[in-house]
Coordinates of C-alpha atoms in Angstrom, one line a residue:
X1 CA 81.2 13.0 -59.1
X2 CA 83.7 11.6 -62.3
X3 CA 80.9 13.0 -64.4
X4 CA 80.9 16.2 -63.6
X5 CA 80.8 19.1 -66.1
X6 CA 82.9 21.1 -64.4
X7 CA 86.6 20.8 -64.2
X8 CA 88.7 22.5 -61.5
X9 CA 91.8 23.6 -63.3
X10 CA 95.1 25.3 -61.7
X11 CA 96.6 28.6 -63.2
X12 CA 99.6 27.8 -64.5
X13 CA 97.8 24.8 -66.2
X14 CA 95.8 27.0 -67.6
X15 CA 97.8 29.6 -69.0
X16 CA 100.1 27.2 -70.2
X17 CA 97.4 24.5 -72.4
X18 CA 94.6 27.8 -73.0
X19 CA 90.6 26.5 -72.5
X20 CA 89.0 23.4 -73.2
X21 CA 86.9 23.5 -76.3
X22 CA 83.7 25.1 -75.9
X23 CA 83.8 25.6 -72.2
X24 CA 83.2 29.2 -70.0
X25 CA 86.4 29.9 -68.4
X26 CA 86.0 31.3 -65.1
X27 CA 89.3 32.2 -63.0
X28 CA 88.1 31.8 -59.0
X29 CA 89.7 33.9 -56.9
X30 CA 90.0 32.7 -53.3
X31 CA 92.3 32.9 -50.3
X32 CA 93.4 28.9 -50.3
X33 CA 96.4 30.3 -47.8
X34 CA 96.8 33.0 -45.1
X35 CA 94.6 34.8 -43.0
X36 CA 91.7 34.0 -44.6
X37 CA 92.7 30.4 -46.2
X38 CA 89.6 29.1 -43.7
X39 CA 87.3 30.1 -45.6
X40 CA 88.9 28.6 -48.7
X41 CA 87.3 24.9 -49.2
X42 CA 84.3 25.8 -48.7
X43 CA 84.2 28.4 -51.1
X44 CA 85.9 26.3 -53.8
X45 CA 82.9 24.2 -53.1
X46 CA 80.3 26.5 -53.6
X47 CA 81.4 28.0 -56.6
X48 CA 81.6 24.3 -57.9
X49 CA 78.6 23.8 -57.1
X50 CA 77.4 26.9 -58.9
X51 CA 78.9 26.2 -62.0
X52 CA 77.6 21.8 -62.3
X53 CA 74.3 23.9 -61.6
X54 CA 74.7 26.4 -64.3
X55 CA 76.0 23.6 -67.1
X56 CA 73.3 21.2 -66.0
X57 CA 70.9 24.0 -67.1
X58 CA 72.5 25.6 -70.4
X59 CA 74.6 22.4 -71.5
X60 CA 78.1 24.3 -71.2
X61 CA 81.1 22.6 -69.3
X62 CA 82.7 25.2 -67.0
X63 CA 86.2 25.4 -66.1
X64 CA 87.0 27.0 -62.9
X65 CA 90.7 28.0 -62.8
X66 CA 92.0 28.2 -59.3
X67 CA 94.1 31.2 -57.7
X68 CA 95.0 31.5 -54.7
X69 CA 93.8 34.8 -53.2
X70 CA 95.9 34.4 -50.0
X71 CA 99.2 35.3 -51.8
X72 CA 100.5 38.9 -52.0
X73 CA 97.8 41.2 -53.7
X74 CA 100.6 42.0 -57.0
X75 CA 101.4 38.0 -57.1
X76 CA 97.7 37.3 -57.8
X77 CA 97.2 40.5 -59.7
X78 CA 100.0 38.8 -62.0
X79 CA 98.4 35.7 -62.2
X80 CA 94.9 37.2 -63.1
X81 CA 96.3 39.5 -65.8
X82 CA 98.2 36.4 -67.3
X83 CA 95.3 34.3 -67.5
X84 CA 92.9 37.0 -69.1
X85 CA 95.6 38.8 -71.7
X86 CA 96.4 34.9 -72.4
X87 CA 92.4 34.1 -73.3
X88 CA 92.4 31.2 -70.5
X89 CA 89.1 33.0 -69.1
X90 CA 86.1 34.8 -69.9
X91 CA 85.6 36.0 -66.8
X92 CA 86.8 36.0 -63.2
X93 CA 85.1 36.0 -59.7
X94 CA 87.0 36.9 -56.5
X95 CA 85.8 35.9 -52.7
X96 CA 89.0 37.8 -51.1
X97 CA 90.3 40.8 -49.3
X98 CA 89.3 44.0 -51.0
X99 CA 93.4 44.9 -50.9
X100 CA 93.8 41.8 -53.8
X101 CA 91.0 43.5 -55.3
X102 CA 92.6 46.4 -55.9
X103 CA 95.1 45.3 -57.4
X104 CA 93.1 42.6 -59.6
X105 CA 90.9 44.9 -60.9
X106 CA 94.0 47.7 -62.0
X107 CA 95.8 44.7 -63.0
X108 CA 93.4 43.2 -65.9
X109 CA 92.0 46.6 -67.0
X110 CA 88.2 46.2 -67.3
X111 CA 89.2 43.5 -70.2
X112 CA 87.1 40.7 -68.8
X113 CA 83.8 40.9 -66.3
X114 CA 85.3 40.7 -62.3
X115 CA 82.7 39.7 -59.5
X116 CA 83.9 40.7 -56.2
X117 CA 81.5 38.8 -53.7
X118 CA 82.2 39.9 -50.2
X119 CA 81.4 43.0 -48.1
X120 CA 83.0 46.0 -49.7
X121 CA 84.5 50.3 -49.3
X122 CA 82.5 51.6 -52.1
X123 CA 79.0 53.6 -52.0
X124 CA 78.9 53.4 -55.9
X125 CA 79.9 50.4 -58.4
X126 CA 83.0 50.3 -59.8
X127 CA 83.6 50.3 -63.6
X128 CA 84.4 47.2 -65.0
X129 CA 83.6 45.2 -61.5
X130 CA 80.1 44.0 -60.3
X131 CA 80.3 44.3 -56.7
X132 CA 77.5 41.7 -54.8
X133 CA 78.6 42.2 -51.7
X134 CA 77.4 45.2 -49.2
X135 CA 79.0 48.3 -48.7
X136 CA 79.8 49.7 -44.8
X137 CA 77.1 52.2 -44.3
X138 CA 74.6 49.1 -45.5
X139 CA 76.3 46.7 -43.5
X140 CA 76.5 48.9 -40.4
X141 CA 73.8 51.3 -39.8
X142 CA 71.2 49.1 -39.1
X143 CA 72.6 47.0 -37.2
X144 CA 74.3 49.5 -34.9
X145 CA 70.6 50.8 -34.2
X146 CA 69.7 47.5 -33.2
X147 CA 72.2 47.2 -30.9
X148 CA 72.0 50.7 -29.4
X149 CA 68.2 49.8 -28.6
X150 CA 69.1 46.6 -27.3
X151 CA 72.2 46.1 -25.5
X152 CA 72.8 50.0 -24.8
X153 CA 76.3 50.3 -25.8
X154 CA 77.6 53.7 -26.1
X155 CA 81.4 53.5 -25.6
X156 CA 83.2 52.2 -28.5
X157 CA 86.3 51.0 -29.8
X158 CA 87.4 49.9 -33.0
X159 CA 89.5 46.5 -33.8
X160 CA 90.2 45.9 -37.3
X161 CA 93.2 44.8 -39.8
X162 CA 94.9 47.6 -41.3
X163 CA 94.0 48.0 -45.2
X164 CA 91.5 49.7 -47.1
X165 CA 88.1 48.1 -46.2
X166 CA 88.6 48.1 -42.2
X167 CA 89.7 51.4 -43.0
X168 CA 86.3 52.1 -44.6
X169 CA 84.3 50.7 -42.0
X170 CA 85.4 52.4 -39.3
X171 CA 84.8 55.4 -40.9
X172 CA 81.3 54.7 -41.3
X173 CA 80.9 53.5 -38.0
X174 CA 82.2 56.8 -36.8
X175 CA 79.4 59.0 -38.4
X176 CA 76.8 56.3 -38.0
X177 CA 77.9 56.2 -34.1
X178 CA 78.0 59.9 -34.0
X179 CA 74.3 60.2 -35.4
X180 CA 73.2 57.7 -32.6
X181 CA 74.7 59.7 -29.9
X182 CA 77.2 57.4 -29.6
X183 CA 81.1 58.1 -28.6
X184 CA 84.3 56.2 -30.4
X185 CA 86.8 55.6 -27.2
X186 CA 89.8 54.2 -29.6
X187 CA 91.1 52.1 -32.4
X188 CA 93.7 50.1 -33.2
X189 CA 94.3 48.6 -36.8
X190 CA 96.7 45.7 -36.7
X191 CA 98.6 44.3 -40.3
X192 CA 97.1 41.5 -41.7
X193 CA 98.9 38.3 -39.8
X194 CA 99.9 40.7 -37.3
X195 CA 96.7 41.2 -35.3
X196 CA 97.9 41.3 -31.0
X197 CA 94.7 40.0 -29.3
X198 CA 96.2 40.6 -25.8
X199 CA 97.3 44.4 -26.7
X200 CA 93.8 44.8 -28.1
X201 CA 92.2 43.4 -25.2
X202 CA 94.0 45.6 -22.9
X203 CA 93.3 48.8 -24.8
X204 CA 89.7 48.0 -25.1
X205 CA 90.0 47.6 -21.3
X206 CA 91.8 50.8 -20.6
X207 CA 89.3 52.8 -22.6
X208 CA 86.4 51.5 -20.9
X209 CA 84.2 50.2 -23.9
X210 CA 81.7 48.4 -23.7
X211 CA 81.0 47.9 -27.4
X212 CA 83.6 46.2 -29.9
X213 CA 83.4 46.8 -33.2
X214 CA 85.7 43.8 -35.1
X215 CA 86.8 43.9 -38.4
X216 CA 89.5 41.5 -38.5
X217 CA 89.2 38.9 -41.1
X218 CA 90.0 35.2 -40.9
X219 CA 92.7 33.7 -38.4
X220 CA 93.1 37.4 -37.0
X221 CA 89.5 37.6 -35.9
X222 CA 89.6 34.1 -34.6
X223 CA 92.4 34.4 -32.8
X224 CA 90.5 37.6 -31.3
X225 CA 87.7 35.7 -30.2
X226 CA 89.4 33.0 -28.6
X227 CA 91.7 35.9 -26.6
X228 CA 88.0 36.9 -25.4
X229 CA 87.1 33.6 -24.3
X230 CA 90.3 32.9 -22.4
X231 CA 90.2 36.1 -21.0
X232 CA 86.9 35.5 -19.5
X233 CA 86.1 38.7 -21.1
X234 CA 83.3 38.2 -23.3
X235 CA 80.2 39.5 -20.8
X236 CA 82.4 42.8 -20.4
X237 CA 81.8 43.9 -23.6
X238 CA 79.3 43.3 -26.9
X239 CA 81.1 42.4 -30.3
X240 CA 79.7 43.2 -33.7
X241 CA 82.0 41.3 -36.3
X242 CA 81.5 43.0 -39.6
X243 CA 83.7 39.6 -41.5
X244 CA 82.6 36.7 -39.0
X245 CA 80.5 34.0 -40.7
X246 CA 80.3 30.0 -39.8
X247 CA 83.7 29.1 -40.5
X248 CA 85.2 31.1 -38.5
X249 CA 82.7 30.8 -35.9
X250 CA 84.1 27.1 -35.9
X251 CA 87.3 28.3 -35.5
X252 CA 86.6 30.1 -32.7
X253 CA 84.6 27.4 -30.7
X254 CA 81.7 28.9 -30.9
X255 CA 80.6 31.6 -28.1
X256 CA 78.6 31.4 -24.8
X257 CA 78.6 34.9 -24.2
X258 CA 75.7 35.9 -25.4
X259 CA 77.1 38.7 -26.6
X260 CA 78.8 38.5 -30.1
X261 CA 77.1 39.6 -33.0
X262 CA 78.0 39.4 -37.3
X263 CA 76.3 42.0 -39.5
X264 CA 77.5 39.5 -42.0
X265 CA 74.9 37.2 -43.6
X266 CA 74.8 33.5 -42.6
X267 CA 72.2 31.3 -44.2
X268 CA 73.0 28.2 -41.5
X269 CA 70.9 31.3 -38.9
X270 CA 68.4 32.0 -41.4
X271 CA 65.9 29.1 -42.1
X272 CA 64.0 30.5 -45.6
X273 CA 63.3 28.4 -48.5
X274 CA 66.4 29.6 -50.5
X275 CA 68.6 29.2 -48.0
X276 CA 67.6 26.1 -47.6
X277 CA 67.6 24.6 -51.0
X278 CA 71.0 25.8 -51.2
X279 CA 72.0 24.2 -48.3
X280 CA 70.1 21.0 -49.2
X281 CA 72.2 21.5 -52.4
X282 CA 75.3 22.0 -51.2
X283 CA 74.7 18.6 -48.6
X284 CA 73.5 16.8 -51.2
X285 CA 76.6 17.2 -53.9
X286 CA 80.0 17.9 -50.9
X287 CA 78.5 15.1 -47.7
X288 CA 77.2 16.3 -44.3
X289 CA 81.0 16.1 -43.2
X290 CA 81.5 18.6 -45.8
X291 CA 84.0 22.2 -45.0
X292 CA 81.2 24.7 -43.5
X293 CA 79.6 26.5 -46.1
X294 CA 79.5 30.2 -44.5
X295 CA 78.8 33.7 -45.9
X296 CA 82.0 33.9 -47.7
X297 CA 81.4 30.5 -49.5
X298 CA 77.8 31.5 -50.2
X299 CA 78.4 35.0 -51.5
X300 CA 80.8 33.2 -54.3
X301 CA 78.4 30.4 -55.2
X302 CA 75.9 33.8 -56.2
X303 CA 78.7 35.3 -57.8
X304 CA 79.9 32.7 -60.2
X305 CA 76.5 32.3 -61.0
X306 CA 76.6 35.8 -61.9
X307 CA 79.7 35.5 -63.9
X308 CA 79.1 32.7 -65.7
X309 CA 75.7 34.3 -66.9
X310 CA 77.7 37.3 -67.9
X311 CA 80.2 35.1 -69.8
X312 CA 77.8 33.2 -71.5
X313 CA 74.8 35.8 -72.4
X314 CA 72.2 33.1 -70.0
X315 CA 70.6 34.0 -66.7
X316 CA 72.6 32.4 -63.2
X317 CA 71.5 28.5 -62.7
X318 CA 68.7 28.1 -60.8
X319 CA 68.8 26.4 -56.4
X320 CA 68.5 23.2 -56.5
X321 CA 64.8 22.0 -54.7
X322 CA 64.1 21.9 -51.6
X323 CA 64.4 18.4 -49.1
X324 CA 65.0 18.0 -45.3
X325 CA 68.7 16.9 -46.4
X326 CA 70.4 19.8 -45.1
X327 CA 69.3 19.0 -41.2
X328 CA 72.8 16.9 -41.0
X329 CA 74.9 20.3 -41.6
X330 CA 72.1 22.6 -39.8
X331 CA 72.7 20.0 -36.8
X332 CA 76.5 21.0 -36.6
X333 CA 75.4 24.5 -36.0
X334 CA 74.3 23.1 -32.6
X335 CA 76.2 24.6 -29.4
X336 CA 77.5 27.4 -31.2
X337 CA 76.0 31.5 -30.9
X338 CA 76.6 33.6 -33.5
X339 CA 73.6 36.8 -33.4
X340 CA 72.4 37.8 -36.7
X341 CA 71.8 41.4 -36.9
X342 CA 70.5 43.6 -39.9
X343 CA 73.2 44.9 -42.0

């Protein structure tokens, strides 16, 4: 699309030349390397698509200035404070690990409006920060309900990377497994990058769970996941993911288990109109052969609609309408099982 309205613009371009004239500025924060690099394309996409949505509707061209979230949390941190003390954005939006948001959001002080899109550790929001995504206890208490009543699980363990949010969850999963009656059996926290499926396999083993629940993100928790399939493992024991959406399902191969569940939101699962008209959107703009567009990517084309409504005083643009389009990206769904629970 030469005639789009929305130009994809690197950092250091953009601190170095400032904004185009009379565009929003928005500095999109995603993992294009690393663990979570996966997820990367398809969020770029989204958020473009977001913003030709919102400048179709208000008449504004839109910049989005690319950093990559994958880096060191202080190297991006750097980068985000450079670009807002140095006026290149008016905003920023972030679909990344909540340790680069830490630092982000110390880093550029409140100055600018920050949009952090995926699942989160806080109960409350944060000054300075609109946080879209859900927090543990929302994510988690629910769904671990469900699945008592269902699958009767009742010895847990823990898998997750080691770094703020895991660290949340599995708190909240130990009081919300508590109230059910429920008994944590272990826990192992792995660096990010440095997740040991084979180690975690056998500790899950030697503990005698029969519930999982997986908070590794990206290439840790595929690499999980395939471990599970190879092992032959994956009727021994149910798996809640609390950061597994369609792209990493790909990655994975998909599951015949039966027995693997996200608490993450996926609209390829869920078949509503809005869903729907974003996915017919999303077809219609990127090609059926397009990079998945999962919870991650979703979650950031809400939030730079969010953002850009914030930076420009206007409303987020409006879904595209509906059209049977988006069967030729539903149909790659096809083979894979991924269990939506209630979160």
């Amino acid at each position: 699309m030469d005639s789009s309205p929305v130009s994809l613009v690197l950092a250091l371009e953009a601190t170095l030349r400032g904004r185009a004239a009379g565009a929003v500025a928005v500095g999109l924060l995603t993992p294009l390397s690393g663990v979570m690099g996966i997820v990367g394309s398809a969020v770029v996409n989204c958020a473009r698509l977001a913003a030709e949505q919102f400048a179709e509707r208000t008449g504004r061209p839109v910049e989005l200035v690319l950093v990559d979230a994958g880096d060191r949390p202080a190297a991006v941190a750097a980068q985000a404070r450079s670009l807002v003390l140095g006026g290149a954005v008016d905003g920023l939006v972030g679909a990344h690990t909540s340790d680069v948001r830490s630092s982000v959001a110390q880093a550029v002080e409140g100055r600018v409006p920050y949009v952090f899109t995926p699942p989160h550790e806080f109960a409350r929001p944060q000054p300075a920060s609109v946080l879209t995504g859900v927090d543990p206890v929302g994510q988690l208490r629910q769904a671990l309900g469900r699945l008592a009543r269902r699958e009767g699980a009742r010895r847990w363990f823990l898998v997750g990377n080691d770094y703020v949010w895991p660290r949340h969850v599995h708190r909240a999963a130990v009081a919300i497994l508590r109230d059910l009656g429920h008994e944590v059996v272990g826990e192992r926290l792995s660096p990010l990058g440095g997740h040991e499926p084979a180690a975690a396999l056998d500790a899950i083993a030697a503990a005698g769970a029969d519930g999982v629940l997986v908070s590794l993100v990206g290439r840790d928790g595929v690499r999980f996941h395939r471990a599970v399939a190879e092992a032959g493992v994956g009727e021994d024991f149910l798996r809640l993911c609390t950061a597994l959406d369609e792209s990493c399902l790909y990655a994975v191969g998909g599951d015949d288990s039966g027995r693997l569940y996200t608490a993450m939101p996926t609209f390829l699962a869920m078949q509503d109109d809005e869903h729907l008209r974003l996915l017919e959107a999303y077809t219609a703009r990127f090609g059926p052969d397009a990079p998945v567009p999962g919870a991650y990517a979703e979650g950031c084309y809400r939030g730079t609609g969010v953002v850009l409504g914030l930076c420009a005083g206007v409303p987020g643009a409006a879904l595209a309408a509906p059209s049977a389009g988006a069967a030729a990206v539903l149909a790659r769904a096809e083979g894979t099982e991924l269990r939506v629970v209630g979160g």
